[in-house]
Coordinates of N, CA and C in Angstrom, one line a residue:
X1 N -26.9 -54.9 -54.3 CA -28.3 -55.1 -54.4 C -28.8 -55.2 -55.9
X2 N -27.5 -54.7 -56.8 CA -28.5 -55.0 -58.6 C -28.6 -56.1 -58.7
X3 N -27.5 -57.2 -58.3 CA -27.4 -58.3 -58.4 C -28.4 -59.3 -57.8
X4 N -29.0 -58.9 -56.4 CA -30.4 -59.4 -56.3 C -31.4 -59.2 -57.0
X5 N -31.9 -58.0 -57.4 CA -32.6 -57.7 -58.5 C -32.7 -58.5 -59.6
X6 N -31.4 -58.6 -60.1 CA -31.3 -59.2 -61.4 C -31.7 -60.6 -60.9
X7 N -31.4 -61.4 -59.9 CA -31.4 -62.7 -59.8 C -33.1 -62.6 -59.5
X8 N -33.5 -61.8 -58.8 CA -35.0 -62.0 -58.7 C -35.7 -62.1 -60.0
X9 N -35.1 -61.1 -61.1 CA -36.0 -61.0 -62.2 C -35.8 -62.1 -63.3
X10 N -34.7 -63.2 -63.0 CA -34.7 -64.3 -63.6 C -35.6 -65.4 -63.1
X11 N -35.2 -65.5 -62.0 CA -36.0 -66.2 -60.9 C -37.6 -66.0 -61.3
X12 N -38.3 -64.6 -61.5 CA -40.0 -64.6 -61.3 C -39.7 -63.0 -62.4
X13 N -39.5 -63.6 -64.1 CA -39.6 -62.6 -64.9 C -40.6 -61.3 -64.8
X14 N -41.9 -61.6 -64.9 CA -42.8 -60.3 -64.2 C -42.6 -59.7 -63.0
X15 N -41.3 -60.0 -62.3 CA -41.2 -59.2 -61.0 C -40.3 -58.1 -60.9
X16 N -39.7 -57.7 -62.5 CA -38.6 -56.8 -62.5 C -39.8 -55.7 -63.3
X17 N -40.4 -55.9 -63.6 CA -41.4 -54.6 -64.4 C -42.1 -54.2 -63.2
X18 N -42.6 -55.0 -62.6 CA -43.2 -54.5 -61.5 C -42.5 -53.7 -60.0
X19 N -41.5 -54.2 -59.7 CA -40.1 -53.7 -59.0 C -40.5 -52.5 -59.5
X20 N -39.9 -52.3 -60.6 CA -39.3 -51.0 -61.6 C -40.4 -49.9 -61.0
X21 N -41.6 -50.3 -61.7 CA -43.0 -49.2 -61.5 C -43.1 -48.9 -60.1
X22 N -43.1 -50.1 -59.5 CA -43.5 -49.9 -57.8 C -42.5 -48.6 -57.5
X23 N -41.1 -48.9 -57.4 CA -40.2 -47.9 -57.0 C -40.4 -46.3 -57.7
X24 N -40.7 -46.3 -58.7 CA -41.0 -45.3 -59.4 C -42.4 -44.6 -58.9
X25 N -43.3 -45.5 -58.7 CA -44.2 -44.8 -58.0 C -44.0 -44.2 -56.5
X26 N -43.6 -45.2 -55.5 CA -42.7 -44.6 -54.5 C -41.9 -43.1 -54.3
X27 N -41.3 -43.2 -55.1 CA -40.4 -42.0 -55.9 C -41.2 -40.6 -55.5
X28 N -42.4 -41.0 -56.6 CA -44.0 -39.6 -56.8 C -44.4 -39.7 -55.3
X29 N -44.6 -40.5 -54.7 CA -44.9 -40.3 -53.5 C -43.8 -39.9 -51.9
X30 N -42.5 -40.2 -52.2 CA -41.6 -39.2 -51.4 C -41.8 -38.2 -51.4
X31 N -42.0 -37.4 -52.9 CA -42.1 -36.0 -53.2 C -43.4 -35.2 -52.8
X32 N -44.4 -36.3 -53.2 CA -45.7 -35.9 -52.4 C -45.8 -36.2 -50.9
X33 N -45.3 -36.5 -50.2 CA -45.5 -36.5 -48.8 C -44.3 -35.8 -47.8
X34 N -43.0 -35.3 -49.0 CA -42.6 -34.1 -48.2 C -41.8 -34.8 -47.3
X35 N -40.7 -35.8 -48.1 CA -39.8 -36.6 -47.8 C -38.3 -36.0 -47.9
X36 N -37.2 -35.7 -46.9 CA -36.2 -34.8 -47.1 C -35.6 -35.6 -48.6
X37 N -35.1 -34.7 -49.4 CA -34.4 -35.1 -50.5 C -33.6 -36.2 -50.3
X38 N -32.5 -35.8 -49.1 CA -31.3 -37.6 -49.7 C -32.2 -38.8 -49.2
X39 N -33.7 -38.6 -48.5 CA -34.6 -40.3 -48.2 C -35.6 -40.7 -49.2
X40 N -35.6 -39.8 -50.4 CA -35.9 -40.0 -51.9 C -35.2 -41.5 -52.2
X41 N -34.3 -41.5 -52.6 CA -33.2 -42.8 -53.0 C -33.6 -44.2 -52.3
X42 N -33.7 -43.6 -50.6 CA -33.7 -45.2 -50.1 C -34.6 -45.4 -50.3
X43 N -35.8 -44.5 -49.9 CA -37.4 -44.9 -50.4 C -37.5 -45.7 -51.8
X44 N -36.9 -45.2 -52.8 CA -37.2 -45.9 -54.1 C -36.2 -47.1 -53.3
X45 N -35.1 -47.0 -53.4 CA -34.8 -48.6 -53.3 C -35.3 -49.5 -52.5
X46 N -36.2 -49.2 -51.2 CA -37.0 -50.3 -50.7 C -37.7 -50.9 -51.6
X47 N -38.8 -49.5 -52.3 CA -39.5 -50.4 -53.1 C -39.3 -51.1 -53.8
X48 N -37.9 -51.0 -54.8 CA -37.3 -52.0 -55.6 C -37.2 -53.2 -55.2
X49 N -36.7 -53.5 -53.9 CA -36.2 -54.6 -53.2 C -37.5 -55.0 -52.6
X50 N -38.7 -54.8 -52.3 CA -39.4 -55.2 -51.6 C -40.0 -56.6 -51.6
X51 N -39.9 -56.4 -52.8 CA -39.9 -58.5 -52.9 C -38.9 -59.2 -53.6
X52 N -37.9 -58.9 -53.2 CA -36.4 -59.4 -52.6 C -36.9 -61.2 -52.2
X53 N -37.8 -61.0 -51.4 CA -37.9 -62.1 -50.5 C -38.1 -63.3 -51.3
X54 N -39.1 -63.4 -52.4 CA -39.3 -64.0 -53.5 C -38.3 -64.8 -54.2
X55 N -37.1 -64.9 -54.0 CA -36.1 -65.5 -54.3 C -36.0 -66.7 -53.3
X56 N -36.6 -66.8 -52.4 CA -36.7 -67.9 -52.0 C -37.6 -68.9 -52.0
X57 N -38.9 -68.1 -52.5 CA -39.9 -68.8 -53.0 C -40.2 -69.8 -54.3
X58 N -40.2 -71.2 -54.7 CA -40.6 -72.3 -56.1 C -41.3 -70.9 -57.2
X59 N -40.7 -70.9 -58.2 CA -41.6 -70.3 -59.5 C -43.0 -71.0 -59.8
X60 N -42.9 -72.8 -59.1 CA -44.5 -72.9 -59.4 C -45.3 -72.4 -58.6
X61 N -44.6 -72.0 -57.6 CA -45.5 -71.1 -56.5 C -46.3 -69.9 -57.2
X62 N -44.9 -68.9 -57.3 CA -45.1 -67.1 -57.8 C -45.6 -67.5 -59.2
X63 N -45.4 -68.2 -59.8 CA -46.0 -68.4 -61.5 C -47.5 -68.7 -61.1
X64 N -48.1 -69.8 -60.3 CA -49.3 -70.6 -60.8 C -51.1 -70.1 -61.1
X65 N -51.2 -70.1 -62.1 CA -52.3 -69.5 -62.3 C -53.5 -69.9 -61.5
X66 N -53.8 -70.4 -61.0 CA -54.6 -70.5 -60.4 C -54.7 -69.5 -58.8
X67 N -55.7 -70.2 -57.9 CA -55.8 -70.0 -56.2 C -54.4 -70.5 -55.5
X68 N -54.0 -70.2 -54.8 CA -53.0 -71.0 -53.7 C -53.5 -71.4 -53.1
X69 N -53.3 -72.5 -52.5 CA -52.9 -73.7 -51.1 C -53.0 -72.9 -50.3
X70 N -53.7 -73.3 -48.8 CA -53.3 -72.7 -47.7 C -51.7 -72.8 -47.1
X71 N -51.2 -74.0 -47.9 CA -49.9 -74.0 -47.6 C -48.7 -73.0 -48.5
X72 N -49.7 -73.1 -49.4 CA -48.7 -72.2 -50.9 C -48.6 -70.5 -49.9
X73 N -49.6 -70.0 -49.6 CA -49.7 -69.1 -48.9 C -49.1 -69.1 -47.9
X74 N -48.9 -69.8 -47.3 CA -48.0 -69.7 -45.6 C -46.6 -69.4 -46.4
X75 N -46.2 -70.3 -47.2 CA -44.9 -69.9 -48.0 C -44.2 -68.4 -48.5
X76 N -45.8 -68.2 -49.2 CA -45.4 -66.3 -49.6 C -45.3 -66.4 -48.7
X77 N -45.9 -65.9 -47.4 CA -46.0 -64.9 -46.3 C -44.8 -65.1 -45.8
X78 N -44.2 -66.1 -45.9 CA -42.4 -65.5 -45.5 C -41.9 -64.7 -46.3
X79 N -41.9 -64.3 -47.1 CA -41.2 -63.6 -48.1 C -41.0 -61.9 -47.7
X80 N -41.8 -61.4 -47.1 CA -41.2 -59.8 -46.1 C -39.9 -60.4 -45.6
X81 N -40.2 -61.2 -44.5 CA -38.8 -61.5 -43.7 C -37.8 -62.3 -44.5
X82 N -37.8 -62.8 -45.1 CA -36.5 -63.5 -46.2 C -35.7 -62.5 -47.0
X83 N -36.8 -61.2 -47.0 CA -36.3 -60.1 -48.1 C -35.5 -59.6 -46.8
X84 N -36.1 -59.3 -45.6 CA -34.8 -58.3 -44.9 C -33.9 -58.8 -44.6
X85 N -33.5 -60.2 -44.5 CA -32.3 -61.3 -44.6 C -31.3 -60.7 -45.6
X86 N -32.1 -61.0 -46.7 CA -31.6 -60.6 -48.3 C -30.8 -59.4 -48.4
X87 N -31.2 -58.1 -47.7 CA -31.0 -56.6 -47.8 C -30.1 -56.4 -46.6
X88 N -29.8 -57.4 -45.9 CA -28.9 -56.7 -44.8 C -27.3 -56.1 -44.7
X89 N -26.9 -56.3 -46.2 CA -25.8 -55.7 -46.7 C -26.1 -54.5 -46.7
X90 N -27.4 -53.5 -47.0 CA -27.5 -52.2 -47.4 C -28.4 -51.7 -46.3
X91 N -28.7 -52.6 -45.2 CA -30.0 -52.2 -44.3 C -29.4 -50.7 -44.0
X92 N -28.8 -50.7 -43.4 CA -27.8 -50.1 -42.6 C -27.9 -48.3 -43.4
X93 N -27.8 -48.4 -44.5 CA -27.5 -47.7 -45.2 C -29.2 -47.0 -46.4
X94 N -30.3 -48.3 -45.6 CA -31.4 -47.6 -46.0 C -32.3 -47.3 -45.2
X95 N -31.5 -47.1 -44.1 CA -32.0 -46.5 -42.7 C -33.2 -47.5 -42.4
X96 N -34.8 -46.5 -41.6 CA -35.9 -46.7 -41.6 C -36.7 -47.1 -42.2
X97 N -35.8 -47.0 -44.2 CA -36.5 -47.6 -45.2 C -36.3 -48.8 -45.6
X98 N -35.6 -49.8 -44.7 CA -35.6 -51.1 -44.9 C -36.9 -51.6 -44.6
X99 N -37.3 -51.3 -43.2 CA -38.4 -51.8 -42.7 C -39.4 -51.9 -44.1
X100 N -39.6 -51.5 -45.1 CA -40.8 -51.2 -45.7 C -40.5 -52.7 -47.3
X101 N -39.7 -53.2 -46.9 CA -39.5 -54.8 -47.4 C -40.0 -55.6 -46.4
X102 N -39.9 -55.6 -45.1 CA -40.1 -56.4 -44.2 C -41.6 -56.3 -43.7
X103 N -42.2 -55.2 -43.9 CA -43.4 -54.6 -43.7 C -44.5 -54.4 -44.7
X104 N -44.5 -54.7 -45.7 CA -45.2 -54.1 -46.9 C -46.8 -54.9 -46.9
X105 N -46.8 -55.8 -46.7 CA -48.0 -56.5 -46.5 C -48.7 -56.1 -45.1
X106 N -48.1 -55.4 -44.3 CA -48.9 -55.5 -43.1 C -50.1 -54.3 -43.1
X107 N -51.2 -54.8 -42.6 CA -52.5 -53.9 -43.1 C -52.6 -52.7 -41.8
X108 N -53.1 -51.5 -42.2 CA -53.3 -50.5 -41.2 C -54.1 -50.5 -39.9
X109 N -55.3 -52.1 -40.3 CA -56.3 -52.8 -39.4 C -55.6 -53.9 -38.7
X110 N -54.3 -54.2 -38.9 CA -53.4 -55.1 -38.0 C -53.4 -56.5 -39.0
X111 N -54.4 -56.1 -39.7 CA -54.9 -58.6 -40.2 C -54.1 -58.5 -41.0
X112 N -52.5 -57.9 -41.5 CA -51.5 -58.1 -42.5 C -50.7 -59.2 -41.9
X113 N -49.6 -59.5 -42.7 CA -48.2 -60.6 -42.2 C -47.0 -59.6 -42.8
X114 N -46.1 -59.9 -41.7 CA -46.2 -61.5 -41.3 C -46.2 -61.1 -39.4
X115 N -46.2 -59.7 -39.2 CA -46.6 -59.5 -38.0 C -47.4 -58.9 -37.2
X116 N -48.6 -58.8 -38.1 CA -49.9 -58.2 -37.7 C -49.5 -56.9 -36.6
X117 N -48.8 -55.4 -37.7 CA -48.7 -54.6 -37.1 C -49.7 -53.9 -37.8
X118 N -49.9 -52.9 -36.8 CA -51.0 -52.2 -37.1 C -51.0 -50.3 -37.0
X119 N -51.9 -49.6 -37.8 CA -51.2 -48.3 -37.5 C -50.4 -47.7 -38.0
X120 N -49.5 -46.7 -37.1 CA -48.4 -46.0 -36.9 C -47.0 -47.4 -36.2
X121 N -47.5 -48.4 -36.2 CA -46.5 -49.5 -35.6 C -45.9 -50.0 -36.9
X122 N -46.1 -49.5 -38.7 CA -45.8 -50.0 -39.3 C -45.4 -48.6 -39.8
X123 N -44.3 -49.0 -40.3 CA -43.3 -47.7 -40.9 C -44.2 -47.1 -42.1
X124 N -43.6 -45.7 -42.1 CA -43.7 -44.6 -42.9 C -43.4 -45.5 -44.5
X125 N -42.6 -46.2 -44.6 CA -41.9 -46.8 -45.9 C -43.1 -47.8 -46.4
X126 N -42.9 -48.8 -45.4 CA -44.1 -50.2 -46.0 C -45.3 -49.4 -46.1
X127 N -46.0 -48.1 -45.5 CA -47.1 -48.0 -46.0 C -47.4 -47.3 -46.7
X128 N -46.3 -46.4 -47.6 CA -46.1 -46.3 -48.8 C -46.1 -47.1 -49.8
X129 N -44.9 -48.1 -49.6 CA -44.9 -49.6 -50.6 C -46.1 -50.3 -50.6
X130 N -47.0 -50.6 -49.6 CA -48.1 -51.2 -49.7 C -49.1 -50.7 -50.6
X131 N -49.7 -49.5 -50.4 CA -49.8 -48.6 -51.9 C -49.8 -48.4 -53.0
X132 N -48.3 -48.2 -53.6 CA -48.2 -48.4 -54.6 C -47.9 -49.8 -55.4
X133 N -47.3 -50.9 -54.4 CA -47.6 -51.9 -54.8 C -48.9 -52.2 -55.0
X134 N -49.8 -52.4 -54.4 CA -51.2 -52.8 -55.0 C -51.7 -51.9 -56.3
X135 N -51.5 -50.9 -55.9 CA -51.8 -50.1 -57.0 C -51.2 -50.9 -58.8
X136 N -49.7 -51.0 -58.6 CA -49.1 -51.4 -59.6 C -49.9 -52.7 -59.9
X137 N -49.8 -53.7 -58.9 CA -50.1 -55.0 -59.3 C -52.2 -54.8 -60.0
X138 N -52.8 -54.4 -59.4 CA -53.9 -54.0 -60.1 C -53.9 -53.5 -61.4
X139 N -53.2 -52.4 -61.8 CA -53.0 -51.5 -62.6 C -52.7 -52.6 -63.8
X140 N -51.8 -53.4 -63.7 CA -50.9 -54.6 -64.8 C -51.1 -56.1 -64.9
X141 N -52.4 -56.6 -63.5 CA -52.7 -57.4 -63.7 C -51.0 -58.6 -63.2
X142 N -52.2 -60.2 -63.1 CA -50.7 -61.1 -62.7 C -51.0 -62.6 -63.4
X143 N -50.5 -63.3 -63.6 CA -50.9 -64.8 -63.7 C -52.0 -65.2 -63.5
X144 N -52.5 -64.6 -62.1 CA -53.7 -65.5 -61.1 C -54.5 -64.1 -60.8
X145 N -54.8 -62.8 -62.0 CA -55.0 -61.8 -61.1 C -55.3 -60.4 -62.8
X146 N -56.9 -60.7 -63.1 CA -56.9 -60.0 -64.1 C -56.3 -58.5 -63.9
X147 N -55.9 -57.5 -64.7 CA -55.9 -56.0 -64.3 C -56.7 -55.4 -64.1
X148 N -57.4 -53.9 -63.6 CA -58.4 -53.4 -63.5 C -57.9 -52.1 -63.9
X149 N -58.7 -51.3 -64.6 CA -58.8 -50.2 -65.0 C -57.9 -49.0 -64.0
X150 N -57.4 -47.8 -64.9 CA -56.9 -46.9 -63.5 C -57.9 -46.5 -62.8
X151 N -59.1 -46.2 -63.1 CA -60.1 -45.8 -62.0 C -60.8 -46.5 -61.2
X152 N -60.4 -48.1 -61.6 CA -61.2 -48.6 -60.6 C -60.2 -49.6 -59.7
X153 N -58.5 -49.1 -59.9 CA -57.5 -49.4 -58.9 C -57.7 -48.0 -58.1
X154 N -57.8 -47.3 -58.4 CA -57.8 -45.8 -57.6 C -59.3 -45.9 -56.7
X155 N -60.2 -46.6 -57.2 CA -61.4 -46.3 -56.2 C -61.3 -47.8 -55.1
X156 N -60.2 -48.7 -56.0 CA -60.1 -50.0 -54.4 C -59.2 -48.9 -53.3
X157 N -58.4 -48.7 -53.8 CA -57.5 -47.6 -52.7 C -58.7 -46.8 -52.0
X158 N -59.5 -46.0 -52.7 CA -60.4 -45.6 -51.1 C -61.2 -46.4 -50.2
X159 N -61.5 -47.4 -51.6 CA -62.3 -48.4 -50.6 C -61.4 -48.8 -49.3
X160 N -60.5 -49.7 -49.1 CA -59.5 -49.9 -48.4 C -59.0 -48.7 -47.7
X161 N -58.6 -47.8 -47.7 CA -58.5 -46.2 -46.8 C -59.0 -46.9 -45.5
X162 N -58.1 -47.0 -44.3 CA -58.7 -47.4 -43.0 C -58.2 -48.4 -42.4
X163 N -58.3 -49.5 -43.8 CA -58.5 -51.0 -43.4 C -57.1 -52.0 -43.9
X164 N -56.9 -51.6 -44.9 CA -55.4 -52.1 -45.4 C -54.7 -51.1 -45.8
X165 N -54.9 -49.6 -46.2 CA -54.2 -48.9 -46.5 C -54.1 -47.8 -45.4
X166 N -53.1 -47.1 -44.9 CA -53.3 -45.9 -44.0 C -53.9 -44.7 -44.3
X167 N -54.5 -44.0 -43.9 CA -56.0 -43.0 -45.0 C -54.6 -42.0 -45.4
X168 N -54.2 -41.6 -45.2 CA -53.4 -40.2 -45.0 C -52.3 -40.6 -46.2
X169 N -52.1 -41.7 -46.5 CA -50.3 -42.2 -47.5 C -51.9 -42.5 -48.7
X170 N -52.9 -42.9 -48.4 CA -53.7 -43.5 -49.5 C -54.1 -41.6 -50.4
X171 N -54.7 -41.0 -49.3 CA -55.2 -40.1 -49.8 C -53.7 -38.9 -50.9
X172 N -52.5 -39.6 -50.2 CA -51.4 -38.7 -50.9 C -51.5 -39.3 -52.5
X173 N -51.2 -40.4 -51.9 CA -51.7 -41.1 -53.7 C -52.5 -41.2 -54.7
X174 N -53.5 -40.7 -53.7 CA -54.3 -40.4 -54.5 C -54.6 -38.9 -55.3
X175 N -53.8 -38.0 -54.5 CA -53.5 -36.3 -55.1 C -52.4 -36.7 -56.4
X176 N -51.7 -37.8 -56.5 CA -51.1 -37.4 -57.8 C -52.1 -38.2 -59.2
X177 N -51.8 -36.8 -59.8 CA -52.9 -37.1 -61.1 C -52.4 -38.9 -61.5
X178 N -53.6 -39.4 -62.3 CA -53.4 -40.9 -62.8 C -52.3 -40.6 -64.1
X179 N -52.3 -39.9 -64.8 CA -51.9 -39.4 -66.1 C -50.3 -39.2 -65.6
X180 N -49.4 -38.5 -64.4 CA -48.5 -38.7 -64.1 C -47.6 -40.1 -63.8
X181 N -48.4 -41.3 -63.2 CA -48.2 -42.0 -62.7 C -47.9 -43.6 -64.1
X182 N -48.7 -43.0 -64.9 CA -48.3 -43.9 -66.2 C -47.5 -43.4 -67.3
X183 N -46.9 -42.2 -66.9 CA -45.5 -41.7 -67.6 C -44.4 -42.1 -66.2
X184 N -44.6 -42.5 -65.7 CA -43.5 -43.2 -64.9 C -42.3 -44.3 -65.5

């Protein structure tokens, strides 16, 4: 799996700092949600891998500063399922916590991709990774996507509580202090 990593972070350079943090925050949130020790590891490595999928995606796609295409978007939205393609050397071996590459977009109100699960129908993993990925991506900003301050990534997270995020994984994240989370 380093070796996808690495090829991803050539492939879409801002995607290896973000990997990095996402997993790391993941990490703070195993331990806050009372995850047995050896499902520490896979947890971080889903989140590492979570956008895996992206390697199959054009860089003028993931690079272009602007809006996407309705078509440019149908494109991402394969990228969960291209990533569990991608990971099936190690699925096996990251148990439960594969699903949460394959799942990470999907919203707790069901209107996620790429299979509008909803709920408890979407793993313990992706709705963790959903989380702190947004969190991260807010936190650092993107091409097509200014940053926003830590307090006012922490107050979309409650906003969302319900609707894209699951209240219960949002509110754990939100018990670790901000000041922890950027010594990550």
């Amino acid at each position: 799996m380093h070796s996808r990593a690495e090829a991803l972070a050539s492939h879409d350079p801002g995607t290896r700092g973000h990997s990095e943090r996402t997993a790391a925050y993941a990490l703070h949130m195993a331990r806050v949600i009372g995850l047995p020790i050896e499902d520490h590891e896979k947890l971080r490595w889903a989140a590492l891998m979570h956008d895996v999928g992206k390697l199959t995606i054009s860089t003028g796609i993931l690079q272009k500063p602007g809006p996407l295409t309705a078509s440019e978007f149908e494109v991402i939205k394969r990228h969960p399922n291209d990533g569990m393609a991608l990971i099936e050397p190690v699925r096996s071996w990251l148990s439960v916590y594969a699903d949460g590459v394959g799942q990470h977009h999907e919203r707790w109100d069901g209107t996620g991709y790429p299979n509008g699960l909803a709920g408890e129908e979407i793993s313990l993993a992706a709705r963790v990774i959903a989380v702190v990925d947004a969190y991260e991506v807010m936190t650092t900003g993107r091409v097509y996507q200014q940053k926003i301050s830590v307090a006012s990534a922490r107050a979309e997270i409650v906003d969302k509580s319900g609707t894209q995020f699951d209240p219960t994984v949002a509110d754990a994240f939100l018990s670790i202090p901000a000041n922890d989370l950027t010594e990550s």
